[in-house]
PDB file of C-alpha atoms and ligand atoms in Angstrom:
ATOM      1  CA  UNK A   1      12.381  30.602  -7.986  1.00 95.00           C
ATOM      2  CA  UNK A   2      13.730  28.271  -5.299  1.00 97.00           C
ATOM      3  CA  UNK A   3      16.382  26.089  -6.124  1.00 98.00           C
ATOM      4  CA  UNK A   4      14.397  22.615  -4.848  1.00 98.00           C
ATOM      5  CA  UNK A   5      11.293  24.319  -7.414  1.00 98.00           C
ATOM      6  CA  UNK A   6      13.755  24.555 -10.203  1.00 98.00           C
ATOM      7  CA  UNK A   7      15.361  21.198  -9.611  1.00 98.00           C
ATOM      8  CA  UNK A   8      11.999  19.778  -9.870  1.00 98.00           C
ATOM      9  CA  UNK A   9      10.823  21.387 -13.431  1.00 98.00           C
ATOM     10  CA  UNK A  10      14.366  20.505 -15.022  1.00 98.00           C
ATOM     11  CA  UNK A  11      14.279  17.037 -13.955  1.00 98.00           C
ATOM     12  CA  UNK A  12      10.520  17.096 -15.475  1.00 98.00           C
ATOM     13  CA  UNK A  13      12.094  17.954 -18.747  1.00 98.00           C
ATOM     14  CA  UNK A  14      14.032  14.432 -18.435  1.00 98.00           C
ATOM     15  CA  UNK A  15      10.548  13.061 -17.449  1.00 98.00           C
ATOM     16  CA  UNK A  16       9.184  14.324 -20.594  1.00 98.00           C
ATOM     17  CA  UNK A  17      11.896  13.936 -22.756  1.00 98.00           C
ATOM     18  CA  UNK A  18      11.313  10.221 -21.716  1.00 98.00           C
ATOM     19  CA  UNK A  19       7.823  10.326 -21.972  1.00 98.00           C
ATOM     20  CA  UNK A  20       8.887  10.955 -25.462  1.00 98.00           C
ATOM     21  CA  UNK A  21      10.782   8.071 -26.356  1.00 98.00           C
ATOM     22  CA  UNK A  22       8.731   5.964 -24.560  1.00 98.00           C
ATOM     23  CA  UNK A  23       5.696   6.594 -26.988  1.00 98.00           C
ATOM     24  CA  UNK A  24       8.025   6.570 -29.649  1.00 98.00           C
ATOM     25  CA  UNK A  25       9.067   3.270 -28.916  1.00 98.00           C
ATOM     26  CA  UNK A  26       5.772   2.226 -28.646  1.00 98.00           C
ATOM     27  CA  UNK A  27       5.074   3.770 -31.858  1.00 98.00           C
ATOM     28  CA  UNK A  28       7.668   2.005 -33.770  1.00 97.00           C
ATOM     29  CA  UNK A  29       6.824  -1.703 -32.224  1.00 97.00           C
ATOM     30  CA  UNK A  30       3.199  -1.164 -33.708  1.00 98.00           C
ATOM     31  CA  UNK A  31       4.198  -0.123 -36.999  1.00 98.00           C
ATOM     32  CA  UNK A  32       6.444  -3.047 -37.653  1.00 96.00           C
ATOM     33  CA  UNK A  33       3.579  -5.073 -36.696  1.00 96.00           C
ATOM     34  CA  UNK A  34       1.623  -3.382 -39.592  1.00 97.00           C
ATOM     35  CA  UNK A  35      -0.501  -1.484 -37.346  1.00 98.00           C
ATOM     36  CA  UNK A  36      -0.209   1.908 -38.322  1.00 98.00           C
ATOM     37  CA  UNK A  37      -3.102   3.340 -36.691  1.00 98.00           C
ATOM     38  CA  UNK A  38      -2.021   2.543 -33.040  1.00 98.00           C
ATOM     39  CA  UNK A  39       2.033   4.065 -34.450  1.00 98.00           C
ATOM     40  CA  UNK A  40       0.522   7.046 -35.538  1.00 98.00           C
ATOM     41  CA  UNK A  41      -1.168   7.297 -32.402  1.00 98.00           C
ATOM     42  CA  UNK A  42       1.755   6.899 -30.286  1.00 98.00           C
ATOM     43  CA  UNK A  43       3.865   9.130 -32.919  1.00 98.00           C
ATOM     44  CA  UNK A  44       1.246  12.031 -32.218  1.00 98.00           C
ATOM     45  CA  UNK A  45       1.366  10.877 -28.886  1.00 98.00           C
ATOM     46  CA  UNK A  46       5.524  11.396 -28.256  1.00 98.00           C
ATOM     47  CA  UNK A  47       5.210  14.394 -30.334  1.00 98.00           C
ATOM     48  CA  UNK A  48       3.081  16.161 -27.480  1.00 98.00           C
ATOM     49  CA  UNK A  49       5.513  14.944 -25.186  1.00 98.00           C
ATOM     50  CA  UNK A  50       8.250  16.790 -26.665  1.00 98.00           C
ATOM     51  CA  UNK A  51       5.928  19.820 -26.489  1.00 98.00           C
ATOM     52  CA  UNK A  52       5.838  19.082 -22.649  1.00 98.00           C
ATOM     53  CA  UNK A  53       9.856  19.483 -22.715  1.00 98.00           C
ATOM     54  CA  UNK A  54       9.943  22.912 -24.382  1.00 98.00           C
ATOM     55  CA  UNK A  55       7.539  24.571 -22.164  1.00 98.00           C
ATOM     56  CA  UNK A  56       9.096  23.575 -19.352  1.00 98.00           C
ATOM     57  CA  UNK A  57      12.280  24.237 -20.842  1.00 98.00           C
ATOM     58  CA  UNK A  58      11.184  27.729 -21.717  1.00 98.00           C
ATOM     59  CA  UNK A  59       9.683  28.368 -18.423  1.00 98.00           C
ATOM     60  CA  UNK A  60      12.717  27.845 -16.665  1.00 98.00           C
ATOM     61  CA  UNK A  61      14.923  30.272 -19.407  1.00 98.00           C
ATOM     62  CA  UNK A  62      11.548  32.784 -19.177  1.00 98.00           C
ATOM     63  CA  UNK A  63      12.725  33.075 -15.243  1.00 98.00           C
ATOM     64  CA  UNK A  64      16.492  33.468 -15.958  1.00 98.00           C
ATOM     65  CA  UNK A  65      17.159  29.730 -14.757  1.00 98.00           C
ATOM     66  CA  UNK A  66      19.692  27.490 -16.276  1.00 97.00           C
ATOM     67  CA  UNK A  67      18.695  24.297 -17.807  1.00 98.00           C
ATOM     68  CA  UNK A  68      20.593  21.456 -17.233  1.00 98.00           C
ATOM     69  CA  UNK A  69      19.935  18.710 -19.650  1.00 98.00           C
ATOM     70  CA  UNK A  70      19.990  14.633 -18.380  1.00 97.00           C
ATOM     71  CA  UNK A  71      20.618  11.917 -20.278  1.00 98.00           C
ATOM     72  CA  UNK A  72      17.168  10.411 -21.214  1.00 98.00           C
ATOM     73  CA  UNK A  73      17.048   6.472 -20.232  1.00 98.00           C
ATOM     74  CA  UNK A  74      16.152   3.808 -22.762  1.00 97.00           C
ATOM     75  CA  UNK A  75      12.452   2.914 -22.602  1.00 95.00           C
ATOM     76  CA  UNK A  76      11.747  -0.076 -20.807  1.00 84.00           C
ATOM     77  CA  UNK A  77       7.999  -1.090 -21.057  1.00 81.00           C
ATOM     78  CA  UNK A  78       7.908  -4.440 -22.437  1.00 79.00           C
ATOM     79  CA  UNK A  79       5.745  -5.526 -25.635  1.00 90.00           C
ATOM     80  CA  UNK A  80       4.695  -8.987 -24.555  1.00 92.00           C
ATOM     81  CA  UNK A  81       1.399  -8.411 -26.995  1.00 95.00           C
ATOM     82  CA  UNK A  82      -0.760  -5.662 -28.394  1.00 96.00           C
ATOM     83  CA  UNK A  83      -2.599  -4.939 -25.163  1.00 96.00           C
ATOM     84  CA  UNK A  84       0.915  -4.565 -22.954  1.00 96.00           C
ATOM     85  CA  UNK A  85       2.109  -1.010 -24.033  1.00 97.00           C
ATOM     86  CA  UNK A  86      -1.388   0.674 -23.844  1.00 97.00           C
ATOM     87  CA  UNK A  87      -1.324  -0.788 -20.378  1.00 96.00           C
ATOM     88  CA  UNK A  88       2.024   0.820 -19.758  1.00 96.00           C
ATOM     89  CA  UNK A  89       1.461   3.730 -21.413  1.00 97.00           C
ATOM     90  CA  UNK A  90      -1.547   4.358 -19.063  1.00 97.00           C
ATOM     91  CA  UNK A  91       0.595   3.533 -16.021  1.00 97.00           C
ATOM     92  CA  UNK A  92       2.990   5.616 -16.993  1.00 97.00           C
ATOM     93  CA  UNK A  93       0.771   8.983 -17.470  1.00 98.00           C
ATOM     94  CA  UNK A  94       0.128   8.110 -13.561  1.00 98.00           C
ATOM     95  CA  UNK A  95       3.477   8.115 -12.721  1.00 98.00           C
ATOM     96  CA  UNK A  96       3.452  11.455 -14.646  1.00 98.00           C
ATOM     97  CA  UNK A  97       0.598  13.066 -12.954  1.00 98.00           C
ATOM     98  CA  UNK A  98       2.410  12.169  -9.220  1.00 98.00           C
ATOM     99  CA  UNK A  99       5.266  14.016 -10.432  1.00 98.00           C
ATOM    100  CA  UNK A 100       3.314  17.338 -11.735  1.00 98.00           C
ATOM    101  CA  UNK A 101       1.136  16.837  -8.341  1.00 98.00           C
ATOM    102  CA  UNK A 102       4.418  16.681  -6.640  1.00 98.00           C
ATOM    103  CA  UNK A 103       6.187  19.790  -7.986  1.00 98.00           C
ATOM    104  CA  UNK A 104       2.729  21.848  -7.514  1.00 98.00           C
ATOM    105  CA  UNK A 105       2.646  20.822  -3.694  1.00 98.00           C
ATOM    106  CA  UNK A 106       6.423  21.801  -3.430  1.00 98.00           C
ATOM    107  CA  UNK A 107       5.391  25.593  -5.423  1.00 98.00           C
ATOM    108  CA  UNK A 108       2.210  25.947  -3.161  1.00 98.00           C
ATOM    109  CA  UNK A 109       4.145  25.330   0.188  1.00 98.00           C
ATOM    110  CA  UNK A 110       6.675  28.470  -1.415  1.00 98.00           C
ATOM    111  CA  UNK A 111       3.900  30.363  -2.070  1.00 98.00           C
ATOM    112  CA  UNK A 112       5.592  30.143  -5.843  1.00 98.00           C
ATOM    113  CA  UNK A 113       2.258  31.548  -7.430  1.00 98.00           C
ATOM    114  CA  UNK A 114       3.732  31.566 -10.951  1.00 98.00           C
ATOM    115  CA  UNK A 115       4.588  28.131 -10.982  1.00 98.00           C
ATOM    116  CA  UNK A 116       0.842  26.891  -9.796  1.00 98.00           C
ATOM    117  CA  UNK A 117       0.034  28.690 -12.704  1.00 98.00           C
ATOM    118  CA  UNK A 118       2.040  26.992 -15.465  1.00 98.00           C
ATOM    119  CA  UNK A 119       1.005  23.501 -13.471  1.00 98.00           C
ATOM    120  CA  UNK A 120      -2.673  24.159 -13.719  1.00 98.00           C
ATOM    121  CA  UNK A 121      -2.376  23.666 -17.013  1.00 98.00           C
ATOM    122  CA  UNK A 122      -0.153  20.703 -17.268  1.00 98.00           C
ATOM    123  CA  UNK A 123      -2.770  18.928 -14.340  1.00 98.00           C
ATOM    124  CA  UNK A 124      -5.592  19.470 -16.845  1.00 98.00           C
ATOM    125  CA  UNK A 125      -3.828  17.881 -19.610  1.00 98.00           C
ATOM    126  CA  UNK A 126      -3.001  14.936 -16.985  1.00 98.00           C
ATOM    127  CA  UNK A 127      -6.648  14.254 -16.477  1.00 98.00           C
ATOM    128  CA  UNK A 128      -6.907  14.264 -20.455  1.00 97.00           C
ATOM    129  CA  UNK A 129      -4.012  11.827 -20.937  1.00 97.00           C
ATOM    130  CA  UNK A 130      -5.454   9.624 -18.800  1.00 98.00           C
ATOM    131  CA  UNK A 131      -8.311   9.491 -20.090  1.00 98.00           C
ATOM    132  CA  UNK A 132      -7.362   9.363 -23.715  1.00 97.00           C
ATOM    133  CA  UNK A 133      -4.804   6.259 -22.538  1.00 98.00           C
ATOM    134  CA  UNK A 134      -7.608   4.686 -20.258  1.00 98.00           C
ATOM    135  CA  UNK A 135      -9.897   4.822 -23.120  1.00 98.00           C
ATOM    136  CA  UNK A 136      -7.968   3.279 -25.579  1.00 98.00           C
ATOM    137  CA  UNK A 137      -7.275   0.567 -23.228  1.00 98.00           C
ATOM    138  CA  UNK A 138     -11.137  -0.169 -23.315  1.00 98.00           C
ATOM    139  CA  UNK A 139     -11.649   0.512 -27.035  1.00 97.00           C
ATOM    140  CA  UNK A 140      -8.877  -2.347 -27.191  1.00 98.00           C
ATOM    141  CA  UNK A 141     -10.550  -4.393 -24.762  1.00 98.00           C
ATOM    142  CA  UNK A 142     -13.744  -4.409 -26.395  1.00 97.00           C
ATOM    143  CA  UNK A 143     -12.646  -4.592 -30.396  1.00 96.00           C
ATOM    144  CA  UNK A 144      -9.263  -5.787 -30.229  1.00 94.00           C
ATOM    145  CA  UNK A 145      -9.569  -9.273 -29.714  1.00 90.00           C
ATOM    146  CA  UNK A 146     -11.225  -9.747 -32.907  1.00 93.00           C
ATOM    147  CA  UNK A 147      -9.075  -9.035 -36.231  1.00 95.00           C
ATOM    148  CA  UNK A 148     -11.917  -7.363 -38.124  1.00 97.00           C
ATOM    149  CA  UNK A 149     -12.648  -5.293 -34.917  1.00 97.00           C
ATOM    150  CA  UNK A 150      -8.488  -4.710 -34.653  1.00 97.00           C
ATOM    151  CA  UNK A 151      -8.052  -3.498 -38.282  1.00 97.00           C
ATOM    152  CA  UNK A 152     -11.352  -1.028 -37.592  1.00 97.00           C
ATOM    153  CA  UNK A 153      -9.833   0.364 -34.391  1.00 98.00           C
ATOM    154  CA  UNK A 154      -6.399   0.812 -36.455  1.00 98.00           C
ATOM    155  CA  UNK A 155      -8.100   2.878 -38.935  1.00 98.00           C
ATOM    156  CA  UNK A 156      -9.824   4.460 -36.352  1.00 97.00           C
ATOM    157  CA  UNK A 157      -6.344   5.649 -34.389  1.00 98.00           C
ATOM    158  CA  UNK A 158      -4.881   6.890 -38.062  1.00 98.00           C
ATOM    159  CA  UNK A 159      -7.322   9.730 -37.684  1.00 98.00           C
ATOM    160  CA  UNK A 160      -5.577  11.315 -35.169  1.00 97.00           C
ATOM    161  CA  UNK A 161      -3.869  14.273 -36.105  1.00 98.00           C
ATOM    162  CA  UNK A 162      -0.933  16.477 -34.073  1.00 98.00           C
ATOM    163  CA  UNK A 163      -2.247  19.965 -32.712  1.00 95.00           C
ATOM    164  CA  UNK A 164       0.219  22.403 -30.712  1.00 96.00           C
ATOM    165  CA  UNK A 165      -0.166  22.876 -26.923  1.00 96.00           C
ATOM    166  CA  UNK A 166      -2.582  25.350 -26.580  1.00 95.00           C
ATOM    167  CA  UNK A 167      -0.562  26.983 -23.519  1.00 96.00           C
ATOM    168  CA  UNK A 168       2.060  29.251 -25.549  1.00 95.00           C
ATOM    169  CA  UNK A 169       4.936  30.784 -22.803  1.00 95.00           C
TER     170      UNK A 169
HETATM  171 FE1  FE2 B   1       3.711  15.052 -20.797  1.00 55.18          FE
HETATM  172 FE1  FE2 B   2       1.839  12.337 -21.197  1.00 55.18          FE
END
């Protein structure tokens, strides 16, 4: 592996890693405000990011490669009301995507095949972070603004349930 390829995937660890905390903040921030639902959903939701972390992590040890571990920045996305970190959490997954775009353009022009790989399936769970984040968005925009629709949507988010990555390395 080139050294700007492997540079790229340790540094998305960090990304990740953040990712993590992020959601985890987020998590926290709605279950002091007694909505469980939306923490659980952001719990499940930092949980996958962690997931993200490891496979990267592995891929790199998989291909002999030392890891080098960064320190992970505190998160940063203000919580000005309900609506502002499902907002952030969707611009965030954009940021995201760019990145994994960025390091598969950087492995295609190195004709690193085996990378492409491992991003082709960390592009298609992009697209479904997006969409699970943009959809939330407009769940919230159409129930949250009334409490009987909020406390229905909450209930709604407790559902969710954490499922391993199904890419195993
Ligand atoms: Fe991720
Ligand atoms: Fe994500």
């Amino acid at each position: 592996m080139i050294k700007e390829v492997k540079d790229l995937i340790n540094s998305q660890i960090n990304k990740e890693m953040y990712s993590a905390y992020l959601y985890l903040d987020m998590s926290n921030f709605y279950i002091n405000k007694n909505l469980d639902g939306f923490g659980n959903w952001f719990r499940v939701q930092a949980q996958e990011e962690m997931d993200h972390a490891m496979l990267f992590t592995t891929y790199l040890l998989n291909n002999q490669e030392d890891v080098k571990l960064e320190a992970i920045a505190a998160p940063d996305v203000p919580f000005s009301d309900f609506r502002a970190p499902l907002a952030g959490a969707y611009e965030h997954e954009l940021f995201v995507t760019a990145s994994i775009n960025n390091i598969y353009t950087v492995a295609s022009e190195n004709k690193d095949y085996r990378t492409m790989q491992l991003l082709s399936w960390f592009i298609d769970e992009q697209g479904e972070e997006e969409k699970n984040t943009d959809e939330l968005i407009q769940k919230f925009d159409l129930f949250g603004s009334d409490p009987k629709g909020l406390y229905l949507l909450d209930k709604d988010l407790a559902a969710r349930v954490y499922s391993p990555p199904s890419l195993v390395l």
